[in-house]
Structure formats: C-alpha cells, structure tokens
PDB file of C-alpha atoms in Angstrom:
ATOM      1  CA  MET A   1      25.865   6.999 -66.065  1.00 53.00           C
ATOM      2  CA  GLY A   2      23.498   9.609 -67.644  1.00 57.00           C
ATOM      3  CA  ILE A   3      22.388  12.800 -65.946  1.00 59.00           C
ATOM      4  CA  LYS A   4      18.878  11.434 -65.304  1.00 56.00           C
ATOM      5  CA  ASN A   5      20.308   8.195 -63.725  1.00 61.00           C
ATOM      6  CA  MET A   6      22.657  10.257 -61.615  1.00 64.00           C
ATOM      7  CA  LYS A   7      19.733  12.416 -60.339  1.00 61.00           C
ATOM      8  CA  ASP A   8      17.686   9.267 -59.574  1.00 62.00           C
ATOM      9  CA  PHE A   9      20.723   7.801 -57.739  1.00 60.00           C
ATOM     10  CA  LYS A  10      21.171  10.978 -55.647  1.00 64.00           C
ATOM     11  CA  LYS A  11      17.467  11.049 -54.854  1.00 68.00           C
ATOM     12  CA  ILE A  12      17.490   7.421 -53.790  1.00 71.00           C
ATOM     13  CA  LEU A  13      20.610   8.039 -51.692  1.00 67.00           C
ATOM     14  CA  LYS A  14      19.045  11.114 -50.045  1.00 70.00           C
ATOM     15  CA  ASN A  15      15.801   9.239 -49.246  1.00 70.00           C
ATOM     16  CA  SER A  16      17.828   6.337 -47.783  1.00 71.00           C
ATOM     17  CA  PHE A  17      19.814   8.737 -45.659  1.00 69.00           C
ATOM     18  CA  ILE A  18      16.662  10.413 -44.375  1.00 75.00           C
ATOM     19  CA  MET A  19      14.930   7.112 -43.572  1.00 77.00           C
ATOM     20  CA  SER A  20      18.131   5.805 -41.805  1.00 73.00           C
ATOM     21  CA  PHE A  21      18.428   9.050 -39.892  1.00 70.00           C
ATOM     22  CA  PHE A  22      14.821   8.852 -38.610  1.00 70.00           C
ATOM     23  CA  SER A  23      15.128   5.132 -37.843  1.00 76.00           C
ATOM     24  CA  VAL A  24      18.177   5.772 -35.764  1.00 76.00           C
ATOM     25  CA  LEU A  25      16.506   8.842 -34.156  1.00 74.00           C
ATOM     26  CA  SER A  26      13.373   6.800 -33.309  1.00 75.00           C
ATOM     27  CA  LEU A  27      15.547   4.010 -31.918  1.00 77.00           C
ATOM     28  CA  CYS A  28      17.458   6.481 -29.692  1.00 76.00           C
ATOM     29  CA  ILE A  29      14.168   7.954 -28.386  1.00 79.00           C
ATOM     30  CA  VAL A  30      12.834   4.526 -27.608  1.00 78.00           C
ATOM     31  CA  ILE A  31      16.049   3.626 -25.713  1.00 80.00           C
ATOM     32  CA  TYR A  32      15.993   6.867 -23.918  1.00 73.00           C
ATOM     33  CA  VAL A  33      12.338   6.556 -22.830  1.00 74.00           C
ATOM     34  CA  ASN A  34      12.966   3.078 -21.746  1.00 72.00           C
ATOM     35  CA  TYR A  35      15.946   4.129 -19.695  1.00 68.00           C
ATOM     36  CA  ILE A  36      13.957   6.951 -18.064  1.00 68.00           C
ATOM     37  CA  THR A  37      11.018   4.661 -17.408  1.00 67.00           C
ATOM     38  CA  LYS A  38      13.238   1.909 -15.803  1.00 63.00           C
ATOM     39  CA  ASN A  39      14.893   4.549 -13.590  1.00 61.00           C
ATOM     40  CA  GLN A  40      11.513   5.908 -12.553  1.00 63.00           C
ATOM     41  CA  ILE A  41      10.212   2.395 -11.764  1.00 58.00           C
ATOM     42  CA  LYS A  42      13.357   1.589  -9.882  1.00 57.00           C
ATOM     43  CA  LYS A  43      13.135   4.709  -7.814  1.00 62.00           C
ATOM     44  CA  GLN A  44       9.380   4.102  -7.174  1.00 64.00           C
ATOM     45  CA  LYS A  45      10.200   0.553  -5.988  1.00 59.00           C
ATOM     46  CA  GLU A  46      12.975   1.835  -3.694  1.00 62.00           C
ATOM     47  CA  GLN A  47      10.497   4.376  -2.282  1.00 63.00           C
ATOM     48  CA  GLU A  48       7.998   1.608  -1.711  1.00 63.00           C
ATOM     49  CA  LYS A  49      10.602  -0.493   0.076  1.00 63.00           C
ATOM     50  CA  LYS A  50      11.357   2.422   2.355  1.00 70.00           C
ATOM     51  CA  ILE A  51       7.761   2.657   3.268  1.00 77.00           C
ATOM     52  CA  PHE A  52       7.593  -1.063   3.962  1.00 74.00           C
ATOM     53  CA  ILE A  53      10.738  -0.929   6.027  1.00 84.00           C
ATOM     54  CA  GLN A  54       9.122   1.862   8.163  1.00 84.00           C
ATOM     55  CA  GLN A  55       6.164  -0.490   8.577  1.00 87.00           C
ATOM     56  CA  VAL A  56       8.158  -3.560   9.704  1.00 93.00           C
ATOM     57  CA  VAL A  57      10.491  -1.606  12.046  1.00 93.00           C
ATOM     58  CA  PRO A  58       8.849   1.224  13.938  1.00 91.00           C
ATOM     59  CA  HIS A  59      10.779   4.535  13.733  1.00 90.00           C
ATOM     60  CA  ASN A  60      11.267   4.715  17.490  1.00 91.00           C
ATOM     61  CA  ILE A  61      13.295   1.467  17.100  1.00 91.00           C
ATOM     62  CA  TYR A  62      14.843   2.097  13.688  1.00 92.00           C
ATOM     63  CA  SER A  63      16.214   5.460  14.691  1.00 91.00           C
ATOM     64  CA  LEU A  64      18.381   3.913  17.442  1.00 93.00           C
ATOM     65  CA  TYR A  65      20.452   1.889  14.941  1.00 94.00           C
ATOM     66  CA  GLU A  66      22.921   2.352  12.057  1.00 94.00           C
ATOM     67  CA  GLU A  67      21.928   0.636   8.731  1.00 93.00           C
ATOM     68  CA  LYS A  68      24.179  -1.405   6.417  1.00 93.00           C
ATOM     69  CA  LYS A  69      22.776  -3.086   3.256  1.00 93.00           C
ATOM     70  CA  TYR A  70      23.907  -6.459   1.824  1.00 93.00           C
ATOM     71  CA  LEU A  71      22.925  -8.735  -1.070  1.00 94.00           C
ATOM     72  CA  VAL A  72      22.551 -12.334  -0.069  1.00 94.00           C
ATOM     73  CA  ASP A  73      21.408 -15.611  -1.438  1.00 93.00           C
ATOM     74  CA  SER A  74      20.229 -18.606   0.585  1.00 94.00           C
ATOM     75  CA  GLU A  75      17.858 -21.572   0.136  1.00 94.00           C
ATOM     76  CA  TRP A  76      16.166 -20.341   3.325  1.00 96.00           C
ATOM     77  CA  LEU A  77      14.922 -17.308   1.336  1.00 97.00           C
ATOM     78  CA  GLY A  78      12.842 -19.260  -1.101  1.00 96.00           C
ATOM     79  CA  ASP A  79      14.682 -19.078  -4.369  1.00 95.00           C
ATOM     80  CA  SER A  80      18.149 -18.734  -5.952  1.00 93.00           C
ATOM     81  CA  ASN A  81      17.954 -14.922  -6.470  1.00 94.00           C
ATOM     82  CA  LYS A  82      19.908 -12.318  -4.634  1.00 94.00           C
ATOM     83  CA  HIS A  83      17.938 -10.756  -1.853  1.00 95.00           C
ATOM     84  CA  ASN A  84      18.320  -7.386  -0.106  1.00 94.00           C
ATOM     85  CA  LEU A  85      19.305  -7.565   3.497  1.00 95.00           C
ATOM     86  CA  TRP A  86      19.477  -4.614   5.826  1.00 96.00           C
ATOM     87  CA  LEU A  87      21.347  -5.036   9.112  1.00 96.00           C
ATOM     88  CA  LEU A  88      20.806  -2.569  11.865  1.00 96.00           C
ATOM     89  CA  PHE A  89      23.754  -2.031  14.090  1.00 95.00           C
ATOM     90  CA  ARG A  90      24.091  -0.524  17.600  1.00 92.00           C
ATOM     91  CA  ASN A  91      27.518   0.073  19.072  1.00 91.00           C
ATOM     92  CA  LYS A  92      28.868  -1.755  15.888  1.00 89.00           C
ATOM     93  CA  ILE A  93      26.974  -4.976  16.855  1.00 91.00           C
ATOM     94  CA  ALA A  94      24.236  -6.242  14.519  1.00 93.00           C
ATOM     95  CA  LYS A  95      20.969  -6.497  16.409  1.00 95.00           C
ATOM     96  CA  ILE A  96      18.232  -6.521  13.739  1.00 96.00           C
ATOM     97  CA  ALA A  97      17.837  -7.894  10.281  1.00 97.00           C
ATOM     98  CA  ILE A  98      15.367  -6.826   7.532  1.00 97.00           C
ATOM     99  CA  VAL A  99      15.251  -9.370   4.725  1.00 96.00           C
ATOM    100  CA  GLU A 100      13.409  -9.616   1.409  1.00 96.00           C
ATOM    101  CA  SER A 101      12.293 -13.269   1.011  1.00 97.00           C
ATOM    102  CA  THR A 102      10.076 -15.371  -1.224  1.00 97.00           C
ATOM    103  CA  ALA A 103       7.265 -17.796  -0.671  1.00 97.00           C
ATOM    104  CA  PRO A 104       7.613 -19.728  -3.972  1.00 96.00           C
ATOM    105  CA  ASP A 105       4.531 -21.912  -3.382  1.00 94.00           C
ATOM    106  CA  GLY A 106       1.780 -19.369  -3.275  1.00 93.00           C
ATOM    107  CA  TYR A 107      -1.573 -20.368  -4.859  1.00 91.00           C
ATOM    108  CA  SER A 108      -1.057 -18.050  -7.757  1.00 92.00           C
ATOM    109  CA  GLY A 109       2.730 -17.969  -7.856  1.00 94.00           C
ATOM    110  CA  SER A 110       5.583 -16.560  -5.841  1.00 96.00           C
ATOM    111  CA  ILE A 111       4.763 -14.168  -2.984  1.00 96.00           C
ATOM    112  CA  TYR A 112       7.441 -11.659  -2.050  1.00 96.00           C
ATOM    113  CA  ILE A 113       7.781 -10.601   1.572  1.00 96.00           C
ATOM    114  CA  LEU A 114       9.789  -8.416   3.872  1.00 97.00           C
ATOM    115  CA  VAL A 115      10.650  -9.744   7.316  1.00 97.00           C
ATOM    116  CA  ALA A 116      12.207  -7.902  10.187  1.00 97.00           C
ATOM    117  CA  ALA A 117      13.435  -9.747  13.256  1.00 97.00           C
ATOM    118  CA  TYR A 118      15.986  -9.524  15.993  1.00 97.00           C
ATOM    119  CA  LEU A 119      18.904 -11.893  15.409  1.00 96.00           C
ATOM    120  CA  ASN A 120      17.673 -13.965  18.350  1.00 95.00           C
ATOM    121  CA  GLY A 121      14.565 -14.894  16.340  1.00 96.00           C
ATOM    122  CA  LYS A 122      11.960 -12.492  17.694  1.00 96.00           C
ATOM    123  CA  ILE A 123       9.827 -11.124  14.845  1.00 97.00           C
ATOM    124  CA  ILE A 124       9.350  -7.282  14.723  1.00 97.00           C
ATOM    125  CA  GLY A 125       7.185  -7.141  11.683  1.00 96.00           C
ATOM    126  CA  VAL A 126       6.281  -8.631   8.281  1.00 97.00           C
ATOM    127  CA  ARG A 127       4.801  -7.151   5.185  1.00 96.00           C
ATOM    128  CA  VAL A 128       3.913  -8.630   1.737  1.00 95.00           C
ATOM    129  CA  LEU A 129       5.735  -6.641  -0.963  1.00 94.00           C
ATOM    130  CA  SER A 130       3.873  -8.192  -3.962  1.00 93.00           C
ATOM    131  CA  HIS A 131       1.627 -11.140  -4.883  1.00 93.00           C
ATOM    132  CA  LYS A 132      -0.851 -12.456  -7.449  1.00 92.00           C
ATOM    133  CA  GLU A 133      -3.278 -14.125  -5.074  1.00 91.00           C
ATOM    134  CA  THR A 134      -7.058 -14.282  -5.673  1.00 88.00           C
ATOM    135  CA  PRO A 135      -8.860 -11.035  -4.733  1.00 90.00           C
ATOM    136  CA  GLY A 136     -11.290 -11.644  -1.899  1.00 86.00           C
ATOM    137  CA  ILE A 137      -9.588 -14.852  -0.763  1.00 85.00           C
ATOM    138  CA  GLY A 138      -5.777 -15.094  -0.943  1.00 88.00           C
ATOM    139  CA  ASP A 139      -5.165 -11.323  -0.963  1.00 91.00           C
ATOM    140  CA  LYS A 140      -5.863 -11.183   2.801  1.00 93.00           C
ATOM    141  CA  ILE A 141      -2.099 -11.462   3.244  1.00 95.00           C
ATOM    142  CA  ASP A 142      -1.920  -7.795   2.003  1.00 94.00           C
ATOM    143  CA  ILE A 143      -1.946  -5.237   4.855  1.00 94.00           C
ATOM    144  CA  SER A 144      -4.283  -3.060   2.715  1.00 92.00           C
ATOM    145  CA  VAL A 145      -6.928  -5.874   2.747  1.00 93.00           C
ATOM    146  CA  SER A 146      -6.639  -7.303   6.249  1.00 93.00           C
ATOM    147  CA  ASP A 147      -4.480  -7.230   9.387  1.00 94.00           C
ATOM    148  CA  TRP A 148      -3.602 -10.907   9.119  1.00 95.00           C
ATOM    149  CA  ILE A 149       0.097 -10.229   8.384  1.00 95.00           C
ATOM    150  CA  THR A 150       0.490  -8.256  11.711  1.00 95.00           C
ATOM    151  CA  LYS A 151      -0.258 -11.484  13.740  1.00 94.00           C
ATOM    152  CA  PHE A 152       3.407 -12.476  13.413  1.00 95.00           C
ATOM    153  CA  LYS A 153       4.671  -9.513  15.440  1.00 95.00           C
ATOM    154  CA  ASP A 154       6.500 -10.509  18.603  1.00 95.00           C
ATOM    155  CA  LEU A 155       6.360 -14.295  17.808  1.00 95.00           C
ATOM    156  CA  MET A 156       9.686 -16.054  18.478  1.00 95.00           C
ATOM    157  CA  VAL A 157      11.312 -18.741  16.186  1.00 94.00           C
ATOM    158  CA  LYS A 158      13.658 -20.803  18.327  1.00 90.00           C
ATOM    159  CA  ASN A 159      14.651 -23.428  15.728  1.00 88.00           C
ATOM    160  CA  GLU A 160      13.360 -25.448  12.816  1.00 88.00           C
ATOM    161  CA  LYS A 161      11.224 -27.621  15.138  1.00 86.00           C
ATOM    162  CA  ASP A 162       9.566 -24.673  16.844  1.00 86.00           C
ATOM    163  CA  ASN A 163       5.866 -24.734  15.936  1.00 86.00           C
ATOM    164  CA  HIS A 164       4.810 -21.258  17.072  1.00 84.00           C
ATOM    165  CA  VAL A 165       5.110 -19.771  13.626  1.00 90.00           C
ATOM    166  CA  LEU A 166       2.781 -22.209  11.799  1.00 89.00           C
ATOM    167  CA  LEU A 167      -0.905 -22.371  10.982  1.00 91.00           C
ATOM    168  CA  LYS A 168      -3.140 -23.442  13.865  1.00 89.00           C
ATOM    169  CA  LYS A 169      -4.133 -26.645  11.943  1.00 87.00           C
ATOM    170  CA  TYR A 170      -0.445 -27.659  12.083  1.00 86.00           C
ATOM    171  CA  GLY A 171      -0.116 -26.796  15.800  1.00 88.00           C
ATOM    172  CA  GLY A 172       0.958 -23.170  15.484  1.00 89.00           C
ATOM    173  CA  GLN A 173      -0.582 -19.809  16.461  1.00 89.00           C
ATOM    174  CA  ILE A 174      -1.537 -18.409  12.999  1.00 91.00           C
ATOM    175  CA  ASP A 175      -5.087 -18.520  11.588  1.00 88.00           C
ATOM    176  CA  GLN A 176      -5.700 -19.464   8.105  1.00 85.00           C
ATOM    177  CA  PHE A 177      -8.326 -17.718   5.880  1.00 83.00           C
ATOM    178  CA  THR A 178     -11.814 -18.878   5.310  1.00 75.00           C
ATOM    179  CA  GLY A 179     -11.704 -20.734   2.011  1.00 73.00           C
ATOM    180  CA  ALA A 180      -7.970 -20.506   1.617  1.00 81.00           C
ATOM    181  CA  THR A 181      -5.171 -22.606   3.053  1.00 87.00           C
ATOM    182  CA  ILE A 182      -2.384 -22.673   0.520  1.00 91.00           C
ATOM    183  CA  THR A 183      -1.691 -18.936   0.512  1.00 93.00           C
ATOM    184  CA  PRO A 184      -1.452 -18.330   4.362  1.00 94.00           C
ATOM    185  CA  GLN A 185       0.508 -21.616   4.672  1.00 94.00           C
ATOM    186  CA  ALA A 186       3.035 -20.572   2.015  1.00 95.00           C
ATOM    187  CA  VAL A 187       3.542 -17.120   3.617  1.00 96.00           C
ATOM    188  CA  THR A 188       3.726 -18.542   7.165  1.00 95.00           C
ATOM    189  CA  ASN A 189       6.307 -21.177   6.148  1.00 95.00           C
ATOM    190  CA  ALA A 190       8.363 -18.509   4.308  1.00 97.00           C
ATOM    191  CA  ILE A 191       8.390 -16.242   7.313  1.00 97.00           C
ATOM    192  CA  LYS A 192       9.604 -19.079   9.532  1.00 96.00           C
ATOM    193  CA  ARG A 193      12.413 -19.945   7.086  1.00 96.00           C
ATOM    194  CA  THR A 194      13.409 -16.345   6.833  1.00 97.00           C
ATOM    195  CA  VAL A 195      13.688 -15.918  10.552  1.00 97.00           C
ATOM    196  CA  ILE A 196      15.750 -19.141  10.721  1.00 96.00           C
ATOM    197  CA  PHE A 197      18.001 -17.537   8.087  1.00 96.00           C
ATOM    198  CA  ILE A 198      18.210 -14.304  10.189  1.00 96.00           C
ATOM    199  CA  LYS A 199      19.317 -16.349  13.264  1.00 95.00           C
ATOM    200  CA  LYS A 200      22.102 -17.859  11.087  1.00 93.00           C
ATOM    201  CA  ILE A 201      23.356 -14.432   9.848  1.00 93.00           C
ATOM    202  CA  PRO A 202      26.274 -14.180  12.381  1.00 88.00           C
ATOM    203  CA  LEU A 203      27.602 -17.460  10.885  1.00 82.00           C
ATOM    204  CA  ILE A 204      26.948 -16.452   7.294  1.00 78.00           C
ATOM    205  CA  LEU A 205      28.292 -12.896   7.235  1.00 73.00           C
ATOM    206  CA  SER A 206      31.308 -11.218   8.703  1.00 65.00           C
ATOM    207  CA  LEU A 207      29.657  -8.470  10.763  1.00 50.00           C
ATOM    208  CA  LYS A 208      32.721  -6.268  11.207  1.00 42.00           C
ATOM    209  CA  ARG A 209      32.081  -2.686  10.155  1.00 40.00           C
TER     210      ARG A 209
END
C-alpha cells in the first residue's frame, strides 16, 4: 500500500471513528434524556395520585389509618391490567380501600377512576384520573368541570342487584348529563363494579400485616 493510500485509509478510519463516537454519544444522550423524562413523568403522576387520594379520603379520616399498597387484577376493575390498591388499616384490621379502576366503555375510550370505599360498600369518594371525553359534554365527569362525581359520596352498594349506584333512568340515584348518556353510564357502572370488588377484598387478599 502506497503512502498516499495509507494516509487516505487513516483519514477514513479517523472520520469513521469520529462519526461512530458522536453517534454513540447522541444515542446515550437520547437514552439519558428519555430516562430522566420518564422518571419525571412517573413522579408527577405519583404526586397527582396523592392529590386525588387526599380528595377521595378526607385527611381527618385518612390520618387515623395505616396504609399498605397492593397490585391487583380483577375483571371487576374493567380490564386485565394491574391496578393499584391502597388498604387503610386500623388496629391491623383493613377498613377502607382506595382502588384505581377503569370504565372501558366511555364514549371516547377508557376512563380511569379512583374509588374509595369502606369494605362494607359505603362510598367515601370518587375522582376521574384521566379521560378523553368530549369537552362541554362528557367532560362533566371531571371535578374541575362539574361536581357530578361528588354525587356518589355516602352511597352504599349492597350487592350486584342493588340499584342505588345507577343512573336515574335505570332506577338509580345518579343524574346523567344533558346531551350525554354513555359517559356517565360508563363511569357509574365502573364505580359500582369497583365497590363490589372492594367488598370482596377480604376473600381475595390475605389481610394479615
């Protein structure tokens, strides 16, 4: 190999190395930024959940209990995913459950909710975590838009045939929205299913601390 060819070869090798180095560096930066962003999003969502938990269980009640977190799956919760469950214990006995649940049949897709209830089926509070419902119509499920979701407070679900937690048009106590039936019906049905799940918790989980 001649001197000129050798120089050309070294130049090509050097350029290839530089390009490879910056490609790897760029990839590392992208991965790092993605990692940081995911962590920030995760932390933000956890903070949002804490805020929602404080909304569904008033502090004067929450402060009386010890909390233990579980991951559960059940057809009662609307899909096959794992759902967060917080149990509140007093004197080592579970009294209250806070459950993330899903209404899979919303008008614009799945609606994710948080339900708090005593294990006897009495609802403490409900909030919508996220949804894609139509602004001005279906979004009345959101506490920032209307107080509709607060109407479930103190209602009792005795069993699957209990009609209290249903829309009024089906014999229950919950109003639908003007111009919207599918969204409030989906949320109402999901809340009822979730409370039935909560009543079954002692049979589903070992509640020993």
